[in-house]
Amino acid sequence: MKAKGEKIRERIVEAANQLIYKKGFNAMSFADVAAVVAITKGNLHYHFNNKESLLQAVVEMRLAAIRQQLILWDAEFSEPKQRLKRFLQMLLNEQNELVRYGCPMGSLNMELAKQQTDLLNISRELFDAYLPWLERQFLLLKIKQSEQKARHFLSMAQGAALMCHVYHDQAWLLQECVVIEQWLDSLP
Amino acid sequence: MKAKGEKIRERIVEAANQLIYKKGFNAMSFADVAAVVAITKGNLHYHFNNKESLLQAVVEMRLAAIRQQLILWDAEFSEPKQRLKRFLQMLLNEQNELVRYGCPMGSLNMELAKQQTDLLNISRELFDAYLPWLERQFLLLKIKQSEQKARHFLSMAQGAALMCHVYHDQAWLLQECVVIEQWLDSLP
DNA sequence: GTCTATATGCAGATAGAC
DNA sequence: GTCTATCTGCATATAGAC
């Protein structure tokens, strides 16, 4: 538990986090990560045996951030609809990154979904962190089929992120956010 | 234009098409394609210099299929809403493949969107083939903001395909199709 | 056209000196 | 812990015989 040892681990995970988002998990190499952290590949392998353990660490870091964020939103807004709109606001706040690199969750899960089952099981936890929270908001609104509503909300957000990314088109994202917000407002 | 030469080319493109869908473009190797077609890697390189030309050929094949399909749908249904519902029916018809491998368009574009700009420009043509057709249907319905409606429709479909793929969950897809159809019915 | 053989590069991963 | 050196495997791609 040496302080310095912990620090380098954090720097590695942070570098991997950025590289996974900007290059994709498969395109990211140990050499890439080592270069950013300014250590050698061999040293990096001392800290993380393989790519899977690196992914695990990155996902855990993201999970901690997501959970903290949701707690914050719960405290910040008492109205469930306001909380859901805060979720949409997040898309707008990060519109530049979304257009360039896609959704950090969606793009990673999509990349791992085709064949790499073990890795997908790890990255899917990111969605799992959001879904119950979303469902709870619809439950609080006393809306029927709250699970289905949560899924629809998340689906629409992912679809918007995917399309605006493929077309590098901010306008697409903005318009989708408007439509999703209208859908929220149309609910009882 | 020798018949036999054309035939092997078609077999290569068909094999690549399947492998790109089921394994992903980057995970697919020349060795994979050669094995399916039962030729050697060297021979495959004689027909396609590099992966980009293979992708180009695959996309062109898919484009031809899409265009033919849209012409068919136009002939089959006179009502624009029926045509759009036929699009949703396609998702249901291929639900097993969607759950396993995702949307052939969406997963390919997502994979290429992060860094490989040249390849993305090729694969995006697939979306470009659908979008004007979708917009035309909303135009025929005399619906305002038909372009935005087409984008929303496609976004929702892509979101549904992504989520049902990541969760390997047919129910997710089915429910989203129901919701999207309700959205269509709610339009004037 | 199709093959074998090979060049080249980079990936993930390991061994062992310091 | 961090380094250098190296192994192994597989990828794209090319050369040249048949």
Short mmCIF file of C-alpha atoms (C1' of nucleotides) in Angstrom, two decimals:
data_model
loop_
_atom_site.label_atom_id
_atom_site.label_comp_id
_atom_site.label_asym_id
_atom_site.label_seq_id
_atom_site.Cartn_x
_atom_site.Cartn_y
_atom_site.Cartn_z
CA MET A 1 0.00 0.00 0.00
CA LYS A 2 2.86 2.36 -0.71
CA ALA A 3 1.68 5.79 -1.77
CA LYS A 4 3.93 5.95 -4.79
CA GLY A 5 2.84 2.52 -6.00
CA GLU A 6 -0.78 3.51 -5.79
CA LYS A 7 -0.15 6.65 -7.69
CA ILE A 8 1.42 4.99 -10.72
CA ARG A 9 -1.43 2.50 -10.82
CA GLU A 10 -3.89 5.34 -10.95
CA ARG A 11 -1.94 7.01 -13.72
CA ILE A 12 -1.95 3.81 -15.73
CA VAL A 13 -5.68 3.33 -15.32
CA GLU A 14 -6.36 6.94 -16.23
CA ALA A 15 -4.23 6.65 -19.38
CA ALA A 16 -5.92 3.39 -20.36
CA ASN A 17 -9.30 4.97 -19.73
CA GLN A 18 -8.58 7.78 -22.18
CA LEU A 19 -7.04 5.49 -24.77
CA ILE A 20 -9.92 3.02 -24.64
CA TYR A 21 -12.33 5.86 -25.21
CA LYS A 22 -10.40 7.60 -27.97
CA LYS A 23 -8.86 4.66 -29.83
CA GLY A 24 -11.04 1.75 -28.77
CA PHE A 25 -10.08 -1.19 -26.58
CA ASN A 26 -8.67 -3.44 -29.28
CA ALA A 27 -6.76 -0.66 -31.01
CA MET A 28 -5.17 0.35 -27.72
CA SER A 29 -1.87 -1.44 -27.11
CA PHE A 30 0.31 -1.86 -24.06
CA ALA A 31 2.86 0.25 -25.88
CA ASP A 32 0.32 3.08 -26.15
CA VAL A 33 -0.45 3.04 -22.46
CA ALA A 34 3.20 2.76 -21.47
CA ALA A 35 4.08 5.72 -23.67
CA VAL A 36 1.46 7.96 -22.07
CA VAL A 37 2.52 7.02 -18.55
CA ALA A 38 6.18 7.23 -19.59
CA ILE A 39 7.15 3.76 -18.42
CA THR A 40 8.21 0.68 -20.39
CA LYS A 41 5.99 -2.10 -21.61
CA GLY A 42 7.68 -4.55 -19.28
CA ASN A 43 6.97 -2.37 -16.30
CA LEU A 44 3.36 -1.95 -17.35
CA HIS A 45 3.04 -5.74 -17.44
CA TYR A 46 4.28 -5.83 -13.87
CA HIS A 47 1.26 -3.78 -12.81
CA PHE A 48 -1.30 -5.41 -15.12
CA ASN A 49 -0.70 -8.94 -16.33
CA ASN A 50 -3.02 -8.65 -19.31
CA LYS A 51 -5.47 -6.43 -21.10
CA GLU A 52 -8.46 -7.89 -19.34
CA SER A 53 -7.20 -6.81 -15.92
CA LEU A 54 -6.59 -3.35 -17.33
CA LEU A 55 -10.14 -3.20 -18.64
CA GLN A 56 -11.43 -4.35 -15.29
CA ALA A 57 -9.60 -1.55 -13.52
CA VAL A 58 -10.80 1.04 -16.00
CA VAL A 59 -14.42 -0.11 -15.68
CA GLU A 60 -14.20 -0.04 -11.91
CA MET A 61 -12.91 3.51 -12.04
CA ARG A 62 -15.73 4.53 -14.34
CA LEU A 63 -18.27 2.75 -12.16
CA ALA A 64 -17.15 4.65 -9.10
CA ALA A 65 -17.54 7.91 -11.01
CA ILE A 66 -20.99 6.98 -12.29
CA ARG A 67 -22.26 5.99 -8.85
CA GLN A 68 -20.99 9.17 -7.31
CA GLN A 69 -22.61 11.17 -10.09
CA LEU A 70 -25.99 9.51 -9.59
CA ILE A 71 -25.86 10.19 -5.86
CA LEU A 72 -25.10 13.79 -6.67
CA TRP A 73 -28.03 14.07 -9.08
CA ASP A 74 -30.36 12.53 -6.55
CA ALA A 75 -29.31 15.14 -4.03
CA GLU A 76 -29.43 17.97 -6.51
CA PHE A 77 -32.91 17.33 -7.92
CA SER A 78 -35.91 16.08 -6.01
CA GLU A 79 -38.08 15.75 -9.13
CA PRO A 80 -37.44 12.51 -11.06
CA LYS A 81 -38.06 14.23 -14.38
CA GLN A 82 -35.44 16.81 -13.54
CA ARG A 83 -33.01 14.03 -12.82
CA LEU A 84 -33.71 12.39 -16.15
CA LYS A 85 -33.25 15.71 -17.88
CA ARG A 86 -29.96 16.04 -16.07
CA PHE A 87 -28.95 12.82 -17.78
CA LEU A 88 -29.72 14.40 -21.14
CA GLN A 89 -27.83 17.50 -20.12
CA MET A 90 -24.77 15.29 -19.70
CA LEU A 91 -24.99 14.38 -23.40
CA LEU A 92 -25.09 18.05 -24.31
CA ASN A 93 -22.21 18.90 -21.99
CA GLU A 94 -20.05 16.29 -23.68
CA GLN A 95 -21.31 16.80 -27.20
CA ASN A 96 -17.87 17.42 -28.64
CA GLU A 97 -16.49 14.18 -27.25
CA LEU A 98 -19.63 12.26 -28.20
CA VAL A 99 -19.36 13.37 -31.80
CA ARG A 100 -15.67 12.49 -31.96
CA TYR A 101 -15.49 9.31 -29.95
CA GLY A 102 -19.03 8.17 -29.33
CA CYS A 103 -20.53 7.21 -25.99
CA PRO A 104 -17.85 5.83 -23.63
CA MET A 105 -20.23 3.08 -22.56
CA GLY A 106 -21.93 2.32 -25.82
CA SER A 107 -18.86 2.26 -28.02
CA LEU A 108 -16.94 0.05 -25.60
CA ASN A 109 -19.80 -2.41 -25.16
CA MET A 110 -20.45 -2.55 -28.88
CA GLU A 111 -16.81 -3.24 -29.55
CA LEU A 112 -16.67 -6.13 -27.10
CA ALA A 113 -20.11 -7.56 -27.80
CA LYS A 114 -19.35 -9.47 -31.00
CA GLN A 115 -17.02 -12.13 -29.72
CA GLN A 116 -15.21 -11.25 -26.52
CA THR A 117 -17.79 -12.50 -24.02
CA ASP A 118 -15.57 -12.28 -20.94
CA LEU A 119 -14.72 -8.67 -21.66
CA LEU A 120 -18.32 -7.81 -22.47
CA ASN A 121 -19.38 -9.09 -19.08
CA ILE A 122 -17.07 -6.53 -17.55
CA SER A 123 -18.03 -3.53 -19.69
CA ARG A 124 -21.75 -4.23 -19.42
CA GLU A 125 -21.53 -3.32 -15.75
CA LEU A 126 -21.48 0.28 -16.91
CA PHE A 127 -24.98 -0.02 -18.30
CA ASP A 128 -25.98 -1.97 -15.23
CA ALA A 129 -24.98 1.00 -13.12
CA TYR A 130 -27.39 3.32 -14.93
CA LEU A 131 -30.39 1.09 -15.58
CA PRO A 132 -31.73 0.62 -12.03
CA TRP A 133 -31.35 4.33 -11.36
CA LEU A 134 -33.29 5.18 -14.50
CA GLU A 135 -35.99 2.69 -13.63
CA ARG A 136 -36.29 4.16 -10.15
CA GLN A 137 -36.99 7.59 -11.59
CA PHE A 138 -39.88 6.26 -13.68
CA LEU A 139 -41.13 4.33 -10.67
CA LEU A 140 -41.14 7.50 -8.61
CA LEU A 141 -43.21 9.09 -11.34
CA LYS A 142 -45.71 6.27 -10.83
CA ILE A 143 -45.40 5.37 -14.48
CA LYS A 144 -46.45 1.91 -15.55
CA GLN A 145 -43.83 -0.34 -17.12
CA SER A 146 -41.05 1.65 -15.56
CA GLU A 147 -38.43 -0.92 -16.58
CA GLN A 148 -39.52 -0.71 -20.19
CA LYS A 149 -39.46 3.08 -20.01
CA ALA A 150 -35.94 3.04 -18.62
CA ARG A 151 -34.83 0.78 -21.42
CA HIS A 152 -36.44 2.99 -24.02
CA PHE A 153 -34.82 6.06 -22.58
CA LEU A 154 -31.40 4.42 -22.62
CA SER A 155 -31.95 3.00 -26.11
CA MET A 156 -32.80 6.41 -27.50
CA ALA A 157 -29.76 7.98 -25.86
CA GLN A 158 -27.51 5.27 -27.27
CA GLY A 159 -29.03 5.58 -30.72
CA ALA A 160 -28.47 9.33 -30.69
CA ALA A 161 -24.87 8.92 -29.58
CA LEU A 162 -24.18 6.30 -32.23
CA MET A 163 -25.63 8.28 -35.11
CA CYS A 164 -24.07 11.61 -34.18
CA HIS A 165 -20.74 9.83 -33.86
CA VAL A 166 -20.94 8.07 -37.23
CA TYR A 167 -21.95 11.31 -38.97
CA HIS A 168 -19.77 13.55 -36.84
CA ASP A 169 -22.88 15.66 -36.53
CA GLN A 170 -23.64 17.69 -33.42
CA ALA A 171 -26.98 18.82 -34.83
CA TRP A 172 -28.16 15.23 -34.91
CA LEU A 173 -27.38 14.87 -31.21
CA LEU A 174 -28.98 18.15 -30.25
CA GLN A 175 -32.18 17.35 -32.07
CA GLU A 176 -32.41 13.93 -30.55
CA CYS A 177 -32.00 15.40 -27.09
CA VAL A 178 -34.90 17.75 -27.81
CA VAL A 179 -37.08 14.87 -28.96
CA ILE A 180 -36.19 12.73 -25.96
CA GLU A 181 -36.99 15.62 -23.63
CA GLN A 182 -40.34 16.06 -25.35
CA TRP A 183 -40.98 12.39 -24.81
CA LEU A 184 -40.22 12.85 -21.12
CA ASP A 185 -42.59 15.81 -20.92
CA SER A 186 -45.33 13.84 -22.63
CA LEU A 187 -45.32 11.25 -19.86
CA PRO A 188 -48.03 11.62 -17.21
CA MET B 1 -15.05 -10.79 -67.41
CA LYS B 2 -14.50 -14.54 -67.31
CA ALA B 3 -17.37 -16.31 -65.64
CA LYS B 4 -15.19 -18.33 -63.34
CA GLY B 5 -13.21 -15.28 -62.28
CA GLU B 6 -16.37 -13.43 -61.38
CA LYS B 7 -17.63 -16.33 -59.40
CA ILE B 8 -14.64 -16.57 -57.08
CA ARG B 9 -14.76 -12.85 -56.54
CA GLU B 10 -18.37 -13.12 -55.47
CA ARG B 11 -17.55 -15.99 -53.15
CA ILE B 12 -14.80 -13.93 -51.54
CA VAL B 13 -17.06 -10.93 -51.05
CA GLU B 14 -19.83 -13.08 -49.63
CA ALA B 15 -17.42 -14.72 -47.17
CA ALA B 16 -16.01 -11.34 -46.14
CA ASN B 17 -19.54 -10.02 -45.72
CA GLN B 18 -20.42 -12.76 -43.27
CA LEU B 19 -17.13 -12.51 -41.38
CA ILE B 20 -17.34 -8.75 -41.05
CA TYR B 21 -20.80 -9.11 -39.60
CA LYS B 22 -20.04 -11.98 -37.25
CA LYS B 23 -16.49 -11.20 -36.15
CA GLY B 24 -16.17 -7.52 -36.93
CA PHE B 25 -14.01 -5.87 -39.58
CA ASN B 26 -10.81 -5.56 -37.57
CA ALA B 27 -11.06 -9.04 -36.10
CA MET B 28 -11.53 -10.53 -39.56
CA SER B 29 -8.23 -11.54 -41.15
CA PHE B 30 -7.25 -12.44 -44.69
CA ALA B 31 -6.58 -15.92 -43.35
CA ASP B 32 -10.21 -16.15 -42.16
CA VAL B 33 -11.61 -15.18 -45.53
CA ALA B 34 -9.23 -17.44 -47.43
CA ALA B 35 -10.18 -20.37 -45.23
CA VAL B 36 -13.90 -19.93 -45.88
CA VAL B 37 -13.40 -19.64 -49.64
CA ALA B 38 -10.87 -22.48 -49.53
CA ILE B 39 -8.07 -20.60 -51.25
CA THR B 40 -4.72 -19.41 -49.94
CA LYS B 41 -3.93 -16.03 -48.46
CA GLY B 42 -1.64 -15.26 -51.39
CA ASN B 43 -4.40 -15.94 -53.86
CA LEU B 44 -6.82 -13.79 -51.91
CA HIS B 45 -4.35 -10.93 -52.13
CA TYR B 46 -4.35 -11.35 -55.88
CA HIS B 47 -8.06 -10.54 -55.94
CA PHE B 48 -8.05 -7.86 -53.24
CA ASN B 49 -4.86 -5.92 -52.56
CA ASN B 50 -5.89 -4.82 -49.09
CA LYS B 51 -8.66 -4.83 -46.54
CA GLU B 52 -10.05 -1.52 -47.66
CA SER B 53 -10.82 -2.80 -51.14
CA LEU B 54 -12.49 -5.82 -49.58
CA LEU B 55 -14.63 -3.56 -47.40
CA GLN B 56 -15.53 -1.48 -50.43
CA ALA B 57 -16.71 -4.56 -52.31
CA VAL B 58 -18.72 -5.80 -49.34
CA VAL B 59 -20.40 -2.43 -48.85
CA GLU B 60 -21.26 -2.23 -52.54
CA MET B 61 -22.86 -5.65 -52.36
CA ARG B 62 -24.87 -4.63 -49.32
CA LEU B 63 -25.87 -1.36 -50.96
CA ALA B 64 -27.24 -3.18 -53.98
CA ALA B 65 -29.29 -5.41 -51.70
CA ILE B 66 -30.63 -2.47 -49.70
CA ARG B 67 -31.66 -0.52 -52.78
CA GLN B 68 -33.42 -3.50 -54.25
CA GLN B 69 -35.20 -4.06 -50.95
CA LEU B 70 -36.42 -0.49 -50.75
CA ILE B 71 -37.76 -0.65 -54.29
CA LEU B 72 -39.57 -3.82 -53.33
CA TRP B 73 -41.10 -2.24 -50.24
CA ASP B 74 -42.22 0.76 -52.24
CA ALA B 75 -44.00 -1.55 -54.64
CA GLU B 76 -45.43 -3.74 -51.92
CA PHE B 77 -46.94 -1.00 -49.76
CA SER B 78 -48.57 2.18 -50.95
CA GLU B 79 -48.99 3.59 -47.46
CA PRO B 80 -45.82 5.24 -46.12
CA LYS B 81 -46.59 4.11 -42.58
CA GLN B 82 -46.86 0.54 -43.78
CA ARG B 83 -43.45 0.89 -45.39
CA LEU B 84 -41.93 2.18 -42.18
CA LYS B 85 -43.51 -0.67 -40.28
CA ARG B 86 -42.00 -3.02 -42.82
CA PHE B 87 -38.64 -1.63 -41.78
CA LEU B 88 -39.41 -2.56 -38.18
CA GLN B 89 -40.57 -5.97 -39.32
CA MET B 90 -37.10 -6.50 -40.73
CA LEU B 91 -35.67 -6.10 -37.23
CA LEU B 92 -38.08 -8.71 -35.94
CA ASN B 93 -37.33 -11.08 -38.79
CA GLU B 94 -33.64 -10.93 -38.00
CA GLN B 95 -33.95 -10.79 -34.24
CA ASN B 96 -31.71 -13.79 -33.65
CA GLU B 97 -28.88 -12.31 -35.70
CA LEU B 98 -29.39 -8.85 -34.19
CA VAL B 99 -29.08 -10.21 -30.68
CA ARG B 100 -25.96 -12.19 -31.55
CA TYR B 101 -24.13 -9.87 -33.88
CA GLY B 102 -25.85 -6.51 -33.68
CA CYS B 103 -27.02 -4.43 -36.62
CA PRO B 104 -24.86 -5.07 -39.72
CA MET B 105 -24.80 -1.33 -40.44
CA GLY B 106 -24.58 0.03 -36.94
CA SER B 107 -21.92 -2.31 -35.62
CA LEU B 108 -19.71 -1.82 -38.67
CA ASN B 109 -20.00 1.95 -38.63
CA MET B 110 -19.41 2.12 -34.91
CA GLU B 111 -16.32 -0.02 -35.25
CA LEU B 112 -14.83 2.19 -37.94
CA ALA B 113 -15.95 5.53 -36.55
CA LYS B 114 -13.30 6.01 -33.88
CA GLN B 115 -10.21 6.36 -35.97
CA GLN B 116 -10.42 4.83 -39.41
CA THR B 117 -11.88 7.78 -41.29
CA ASP B 118 -11.34 6.39 -44.79
CA LEU B 119 -13.11 3.18 -43.93
CA LEU B 120 -15.92 5.01 -42.15
CA ASN B 121 -16.59 7.04 -45.29
CA ILE B 122 -17.23 3.75 -47.08
CA SER B 123 -19.43 2.09 -44.46
CA ARG B 124 -21.49 5.21 -43.84
CA GLU B 125 -22.91 4.80 -47.33
CA LEU B 126 -25.10 2.09 -45.84
CA PHE B 127 -26.89 4.62 -43.65
CA ASP B 128 -26.96 7.03 -46.56
CA ALA B 129 -28.92 4.45 -48.51
CA TYR B 130 -31.69 4.30 -45.92
CA LEU B 131 -31.96 7.91 -44.76
CA PRO B 132 -33.43 9.55 -47.89
CA TRP B 133 -35.93 6.73 -48.25
CA LEU B 134 -37.03 7.16 -44.64
CA GLU B 135 -37.34 10.91 -45.05
CA ARG B 136 -39.44 10.44 -48.17
CA GLN B 137 -41.96 8.36 -46.25
CA PHE B 138 -42.42 11.09 -43.64
CA LEU B 139 -42.66 13.65 -46.41
CA LEU B 140 -45.43 11.63 -48.07
CA LEU B 141 -47.23 11.66 -44.73
CA LYS B 142 -47.06 15.47 -44.88
CA ILE B 143 -45.28 15.49 -41.56
CA LYS B 144 -43.29 18.55 -40.63
CA GLN B 145 -39.57 18.15 -40.01
CA SER B 146 -39.50 14.98 -42.01
CA GLU B 147 -35.71 14.86 -41.97
CA GLN B 148 -35.65 15.08 -38.21
CA LYS B 149 -38.31 12.37 -38.00
CA ALA B 150 -36.28 10.09 -40.24
CA ARG B 151 -33.23 10.61 -38.07
CA HIS B 152 -35.20 9.92 -34.92
CA PHE B 153 -36.62 6.74 -36.40
CA LEU B 154 -33.18 5.50 -37.41
CA SER B 155 -31.67 6.53 -34.06
CA MET B 156 -34.27 4.57 -32.14
CA ALA B 157 -33.76 1.51 -34.32
CA GLN B 158 -30.00 1.69 -33.83
CA GLY B 159 -30.36 2.18 -30.10
CA ALA B 160 -32.62 -0.86 -29.87
CA ALA B 161 -30.20 -2.97 -31.90
CA LEU B 162 -27.25 -1.89 -29.79
CA MET B 163 -28.86 -2.59 -26.45
CA CYS B 164 -30.39 -5.94 -27.38
CA HIS B 165 -26.99 -6.96 -28.73
CA VAL B 166 -25.04 -5.94 -25.63
CA TYR B 167 -27.54 -7.69 -23.36
CA HIS B 168 -28.20 -10.60 -25.72
CA ASP B 169 -31.82 -9.88 -25.00
CA GLN B 170 -34.54 -10.44 -27.58
CA ALA B 171 -37.21 -9.07 -25.26
CA TRP B 172 -35.47 -5.71 -25.26
CA LEU B 173 -35.62 -5.61 -29.04
CA LEU B 174 -39.24 -6.70 -29.22
CA GLN B 175 -40.36 -4.08 -26.73
CA GLU B 176 -38.50 -1.34 -28.51
CA CYS B 177 -40.13 -2.32 -31.79
CA VAL B 178 -43.52 -2.02 -30.10
CA VAL B 179 -42.69 1.42 -28.75
CA ILE B 180 -41.35 2.64 -32.09
CA GLU B 181 -44.48 1.39 -33.82
CA GLN B 182 -46.62 3.25 -31.26
CA TRP B 183 -44.62 6.34 -32.01
CA LEU B 184 -45.36 5.88 -35.71
CA ASP B 185 -49.07 5.46 -34.98
CA SER B 186 -49.10 8.58 -32.84
CA LEU B 187 -47.98 10.69 -35.78
CA PRO B 188 -50.72 12.61 -37.59
"C1'" DG C 1 -4.82 -17.67 -61.27
"C1'" DT C 2 -3.09 -20.29 -57.73
"C1'" DC C 3 0.29 -21.85 -55.06
"C1'" DT C 4 4.52 -21.85 -51.51
"C1'" DA C 5 7.62 -19.25 -49.19
"C1'" DT C 6 8.87 -15.34 -47.01
"C1'" DA C 7 9.42 -10.37 -45.54
"C1'" DT C 8 8.06 -7.19 -42.15
"C1'" DG C 9 5.88 -5.32 -38.36
"C1'" DC C 10 3.51 -5.17 -34.11
"C1'" DA C 11 0.82 -7.28 -30.73
"C1'" DG C 12 0.71 -9.58 -25.92
"C1'" DA C 13 3.60 -11.67 -22.78
"C1'" DT C 14 7.94 -13.48 -20.15
"C1'" DA C 15 12.83 -13.73 -18.16
"C1'" DG C 16 16.22 -11.96 -15.76
"C1'" DA C 17 19.59 -8.05 -14.55
"C1'" DC C 18 19.66 -3.98 -11.76
"C1'" DG D 1 9.65 -1.56 -9.17
"C1'" DT D 2 11.79 -0.65 -13.35
"C1'" DC D 3 14.50 -1.69 -16.91
"C1'" DT D 4 16.41 -4.34 -21.36
"C1'" DA D 5 16.09 -8.14 -24.08
"C1'" DT D 6 13.61 -11.61 -26.03
"C1'" DC D 7 9.96 -15.06 -27.26
"C1'" DT D 8 6.00 -16.23 -29.72
"C1'" DG D 9 2.21 -15.56 -32.56
"C1'" DC D 10 -0.42 -13.48 -36.01
"C1'" DA D 11 -1.40 -9.71 -38.95
"C1'" DT D 12 -0.80 -7.47 -43.76
"C1'" DA D 13 1.63 -7.82 -47.67
"C1'" DT D 14 5.05 -9.33 -51.41
"C1'" DA D 15 8.06 -12.38 -54.51
"C1'" DG D 16 8.44 -15.76 -57.46
"C1'" DA D 17 7.64 -20.74 -59.06
"C1'" DC D 18 4.13 -23.38 -61.43
#
